[in-house]
Amino acid sequence: MTTRPESTAVDRPEIGPTLVEIRESIEQFASDDGRYYVVCGRTGERPVPVAGRRFESRATARAALEATEQYRCALRRYDPRTPRYDLIVCEAHLPIRKFPATGTRPSIRR
């Protein structure tokens, strides 16, 4: 009698891409000198996996936004407490300062 090997994600397309694959696609969209970035419209946070990333065009940033939503949805299957964000694409008019990719906004000094 032969046994069938266990099913993998490749064998089961209903599972969708892995978190690693989604992150890699976002990295491919990213550009060091892009003018666009993805941010939560309510809080201003730039969540993982787009924190600290910039994109060449609005269309590319939109694709990264959609991949981020897919990533966070997949992550939520493992941790239902994963925060939800209302993501939007913004255009930087001034150079964006580099902040650590923690997913949080820097504090403002007054």
JSON list of C-alpha atoms in Angstrom, two decimals:
[
{"chain": "A", "resi": 1, "resn": "MET", "atom": "CA", "xyz": [0.00, 0.00, 0.00]},
{"chain": "A", "resi": 2, "resn": "THR", "atom": "CA", "xyz": [1.32, 3.45, -0.88]},
{"chain": "A", "resi": 3, "resn": "THR", "atom": "CA", "xyz": [0.71, 6.46, 1.26]},
{"chain": "A", "resi": 4, "resn": "ARG", "atom": "CA", "xyz": [0.09, 9.89, -0.10]},
{"chain": "A", "resi": 5, "resn": "PRO", "atom": "CA", "xyz": [2.50, 12.58, 1.11]},
{"chain": "A", "resi": 6, "resn": "GLU", "atom": "CA", "xyz": [1.07, 15.31, 3.27]},
{"chain": "A", "resi": 7, "resn": "SER", "atom": "CA", "xyz": [-0.43, 18.22, 1.41]},
{"chain": "A", "resi": 8, "resn": "THR", "atom": "CA", "xyz": [1.57, 21.46, 1.17]},
{"chain": "A", "resi": 9, "resn": "ALA", "atom": "CA", "xyz": [0.57, 25.05, 0.51]},
{"chain": "A", "resi": 10, "resn": "VAL", "atom": "CA", "xyz": [1.62, 24.56, -3.13]},
{"chain": "A", "resi": 11, "resn": "ASP", "atom": "CA", "xyz": [-0.87, 21.70, -3.41]},
{"chain": "A", "resi": 12, "resn": "ARG", "atom": "CA", "xyz": [-3.63, 23.78, -1.82]},
{"chain": "A", "resi": 13, "resn": "PRO", "atom": "CA", "xyz": [-4.06, 27.06, -3.72]},
{"chain": "A", "resi": 14, "resn": "GLU", "atom": "CA", "xyz": [-7.01, 28.09, -1.52]},
{"chain": "A", "resi": 15, "resn": "ILE", "atom": "CA", "xyz": [-4.51, 28.92, 1.22]},
{"chain": "A", "resi": 16, "resn": "GLY", "atom": "CA", "xyz": [-2.94, 31.68, -0.88]},
{"chain": "A", "resi": 17, "resn": "PRO", "atom": "CA", "xyz": [0.58, 33.09, -0.79]},
{"chain": "A", "resi": 18, "resn": "THR", "atom": "CA", "xyz": [2.70, 32.84, 2.34]},
{"chain": "A", "resi": 19, "resn": "LEU", "atom": "CA", "xyz": [3.63, 35.83, 4.50]},
{"chain": "A", "resi": 20, "resn": "VAL", "atom": "CA", "xyz": [7.20, 35.58, 3.15]},
{"chain": "A", "resi": 21, "resn": "GLU", "atom": "CA", "xyz": [5.98, 35.67, -0.45]},
{"chain": "A", "resi": 22, "resn": "ILE", "atom": "CA", "xyz": [3.81, 38.72, 0.23]},
{"chain": "A", "resi": 23, "resn": "ARG", "atom": "CA", "xyz": [6.70, 40.55, 1.94]},
{"chain": "A", "resi": 24, "resn": "GLU", "atom": "CA", "xyz": [8.97, 39.73, -0.99]},
{"chain": "A", "resi": 25, "resn": "SER", "atom": "CA", "xyz": [6.46, 41.18, -3.45]},
{"chain": "A", "resi": 26, "resn": "ILE", "atom": "CA", "xyz": [6.27, 44.40, -1.41]},
{"chain": "A", "resi": 27, "resn": "GLU", "atom": "CA", "xyz": [10.08, 44.59, -1.35]},
{"chain": "A", "resi": 28, "resn": "GLN", "atom": "CA", "xyz": [10.07, 44.33, -5.15]},
{"chain": "A", "resi": 29, "resn": "PHE", "atom": "CA", "xyz": [7.63, 47.27, -5.35]},
{"chain": "A", "resi": 30, "resn": "ALA", "atom": "CA", "xyz": [9.76, 49.44, -3.05]},
{"chain": "A", "resi": 31, "resn": "SER", "atom": "CA", "xyz": [12.10, 52.18, -4.26]},
{"chain": "A", "resi": 32, "resn": "ASP", "atom": "CA", "xyz": [14.78, 54.10, -2.37]},
{"chain": "A", "resi": 33, "resn": "ASP", "atom": "CA", "xyz": [13.75, 57.42, -3.88]},
{"chain": "A", "resi": 34, "resn": "GLY", "atom": "CA", "xyz": [10.00, 56.93, -4.34]},
{"chain": "A", "resi": 35, "resn": "ARG", "atom": "CA", "xyz": [7.57, 59.75, -3.56]},
{"chain": "A", "resi": 36, "resn": "TYR", "atom": "CA", "xyz": [4.67, 57.60, -2.33]},
{"chain": "A", "resi": 37, "resn": "TYR", "atom": "CA", "xyz": [4.13, 55.69, 0.88]},
{"chain": "A", "resi": 38, "resn": "VAL", "atom": "CA", "xyz": [1.38, 53.73, 2.64]},
{"chain": "A", "resi": 39, "resn": "VAL", "atom": "CA", "xyz": [-0.03, 54.95, 5.94]},
{"chain": "A", "resi": 40, "resn": "CYS", "atom": "CA", "xyz": [-3.09, 54.43, 8.14]},
{"chain": "A", "resi": 41, "resn": "GLY", "atom": "CA", "xyz": [-5.49, 57.27, 7.41]},
{"chain": "A", "resi": 42, "resn": "ARG", "atom": "CA", "xyz": [-6.76, 57.30, 11.01]},
{"chain": "A", "resi": 43, "resn": "THR", "atom": "CA", "xyz": [-3.59, 56.96, 13.09]},
{"chain": "A", "resi": 44, "resn": "GLY", "atom": "CA", "xyz": [-0.74, 57.92, 10.76]},
{"chain": "A", "resi": 45, "resn": "GLU", "atom": "CA", "xyz": [1.02, 54.64, 11.52]},
{"chain": "A", "resi": 46, "resn": "ARG", "atom": "CA", "xyz": [2.96, 52.85, 8.81]},
{"chain": "A", "resi": 47, "resn": "PRO", "atom": "CA", "xyz": [2.43, 49.19, 9.66]},
{"chain": "A", "resi": 48, "resn": "VAL", "atom": "CA", "xyz": [4.56, 46.18, 8.84]},
{"chain": "A", "resi": 49, "resn": "PRO", "atom": "CA", "xyz": [5.29, 45.21, 6.08]},
{"chain": "A", "resi": 50, "resn": "VAL", "atom": "CA", "xyz": [5.29, 48.70, 4.47]},
{"chain": "A", "resi": 51, "resn": "ALA", "atom": "CA", "xyz": [6.85, 50.58, 7.40]},
{"chain": "A", "resi": 52, "resn": "GLY", "atom": "CA", "xyz": [9.79, 52.59, 6.11]},
{"chain": "A", "resi": 53, "resn": "ARG", "atom": "CA", "xyz": [9.14, 51.73, 2.46]},
{"chain": "A", "resi": 54, "resn": "ARG", "atom": "CA", "xyz": [8.58, 54.18, -0.40]},
{"chain": "A", "resi": 55, "resn": "PHE", "atom": "CA", "xyz": [7.24, 53.58, -3.90]},
{"chain": "A", "resi": 56, "resn": "GLU", "atom": "CA", "xyz": [7.91, 55.13, -7.32]},
{"chain": "A", "resi": 57, "resn": "SER", "atom": "CA", "xyz": [4.31, 55.68, -8.39]},
{"chain": "A", "resi": 58, "resn": "ARG", "atom": "CA", "xyz": [0.83, 55.89, -6.90]},
{"chain": "A", "resi": 59, "resn": "ALA", "atom": "CA", "xyz": [-0.09, 52.68, -8.77]},
{"chain": "A", "resi": 60, "resn": "THR", "atom": "CA", "xyz": [2.88, 50.81, -7.28]},
{"chain": "A", "resi": 61, "resn": "ALA", "atom": "CA", "xyz": [2.06, 52.13, -3.81]},
{"chain": "A", "resi": 62, "resn": "ARG", "atom": "CA", "xyz": [-1.55, 51.01, -4.31]},
{"chain": "A", "resi": 63, "resn": "ALA", "atom": "CA", "xyz": [-0.33, 47.50, -5.21]},
{"chain": "A", "resi": 64, "resn": "ALA", "atom": "CA", "xyz": [1.80, 47.52, -2.04]},
{"chain": "A", "resi": 65, "resn": "LEU", "atom": "CA", "xyz": [-1.23, 48.68, -0.04]},
{"chain": "A", "resi": 66, "resn": "GLU", "atom": "CA", "xyz": [-3.29, 45.77, -1.36]},
{"chain": "A", "resi": 67, "resn": "ALA", "atom": "CA", "xyz": [-0.46, 43.33, -0.61]},
{"chain": "A", "resi": 68, "resn": "THR", "atom": "CA", "xyz": [-0.23, 44.78, 2.91]},
{"chain": "A", "resi": 69, "resn": "GLU", "atom": "CA", "xyz": [-3.94, 44.22, 3.46]},
{"chain": "A", "resi": 70, "resn": "GLN", "atom": "CA", "xyz": [-3.50, 40.63, 2.24]},
{"chain": "A", "resi": 71, "resn": "TYR", "atom": "CA", "xyz": [-0.48, 40.18, 4.52]},
{"chain": "A", "resi": 72, "resn": "ARG", "atom": "CA", "xyz": [-2.26, 41.52, 7.59]},
{"chain": "A", "resi": 73, "resn": "CYS", "atom": "CA", "xyz": [-5.34, 39.40, 6.86]},
{"chain": "A", "resi": 74, "resn": "ALA", "atom": "CA", "xyz": [-3.15, 36.29, 6.67]},
{"chain": "A", "resi": 75, "resn": "LEU", "atom": "CA", "xyz": [-1.34, 37.34, 9.86]},
{"chain": "A", "resi": 76, "resn": "ARG", "atom": "CA", "xyz": [-4.69, 37.75, 11.61]},
{"chain": "A", "resi": 77, "resn": "ARG", "atom": "CA", "xyz": [-5.39, 34.04, 11.01]},
{"chain": "A", "resi": 78, "resn": "TYR", "atom": "CA", "xyz": [-2.46, 33.31, 13.34]},
{"chain": "A", "resi": 79, "resn": "ASP", "atom": "CA", "xyz": [-3.09, 36.19, 15.75]},
{"chain": "A", "resi": 80, "resn": "PRO", "atom": "CA", "xyz": [-6.63, 37.60, 15.81]},
{"chain": "A", "resi": 81, "resn": "ARG", "atom": "CA", "xyz": [-5.35, 40.57, 17.86]},
{"chain": "A", "resi": 82, "resn": "THR", "atom": "CA", "xyz": [-3.37, 41.90, 14.88]},
{"chain": "A", "resi": 83, "resn": "PRO", "atom": "CA", "xyz": [-4.32, 45.59, 14.61]},
{"chain": "A", "resi": 84, "resn": "ARG", "atom": "CA", "xyz": [-6.52, 46.75, 11.76]},
{"chain": "A", "resi": 85, "resn": "TYR", "atom": "CA", "xyz": [-5.62, 49.83, 9.74]},
{"chain": "A", "resi": 86, "resn": "ASP", "atom": "CA", "xyz": [-7.44, 51.99, 7.20]},
{"chain": "A", "resi": 87, "resn": "LEU", "atom": "CA", "xyz": [-4.58, 52.19, 4.72]},
{"chain": "A", "resi": 88, "resn": "ILE", "atom": "CA", "xyz": [-4.17, 54.99, 2.19]},
{"chain": "A", "resi": 89, "resn": "VAL", "atom": "CA", "xyz": [-1.48, 56.05, -0.27]},
{"chain": "A", "resi": 90, "resn": "CYS", "atom": "CA", "xyz": [0.18, 59.43, 0.36]},
{"chain": "A", "resi": 91, "resn": "GLU", "atom": "CA", "xyz": [2.62, 61.47, -1.68]},
{"chain": "A", "resi": 92, "resn": "ALA", "atom": "CA", "xyz": [5.67, 62.90, 0.05]},
{"chain": "A", "resi": 93, "resn": "HIS", "atom": "CA", "xyz": [6.35, 66.50, -0.86]},
{"chain": "A", "resi": 94, "resn": "LEU", "atom": "CA", "xyz": [9.44, 66.69, 1.32]},
{"chain": "A", "resi": 95, "resn": "PRO", "atom": "CA", "xyz": [12.06, 64.01, 1.83]},
{"chain": "A", "resi": 96, "resn": "ILE", "atom": "CA", "xyz": [10.85, 61.38, 4.29]},
{"chain": "A", "resi": 97, "resn": "ARG", "atom": "CA", "xyz": [13.13, 60.96, 7.29]},
{"chain": "A", "resi": 98, "resn": "LYS", "atom": "CA", "xyz": [14.19, 57.38, 7.90]},
{"chain": "A", "resi": 99, "resn": "PHE", "atom": "CA", "xyz": [12.63, 55.96, 11.07]},
{"chain": "A", "resi": 100, "resn": "PRO", "atom": "CA", "xyz": [13.01, 52.44, 12.42]},
{"chain": "A", "resi": 101, "resn": "ALA", "atom": "CA", "xyz": [10.45, 50.07, 10.89]},
{"chain": "A", "resi": 102, "resn": "THR", "atom": "CA", "xyz": [8.63, 49.54, 14.18]},
{"chain": "A", "resi": 103, "resn": "GLY", "atom": "CA", "xyz": [5.21, 50.34, 12.82]},
{"chain": "A", "resi": 104, "resn": "THR", "atom": "CA", "xyz": [4.85, 53.31, 15.17]},
{"chain": "A", "resi": 105, "resn": "ARG", "atom": "CA", "xyz": [5.10, 57.03, 14.64]},
{"chain": "A", "resi": 106, "resn": "PRO", "atom": "CA", "xyz": [8.01, 58.95, 16.11]},
{"chain": "A", "resi": 107, "resn": "SER", "atom": "CA", "xyz": [7.26, 61.25, 19.03]},
{"chain": "A", "resi": 108, "resn": "ILE", "atom": "CA", "xyz": [7.05, 64.97, 18.26]},
{"chain": "A", "resi": 109, "resn": "ARG", "atom": "CA", "xyz": [9.25, 67.25, 20.35]},
{"chain": "A", "resi": 110, "resn": "ARG", "atom": "CA", "xyz": [7.86, 70.61, 21.37]}
]
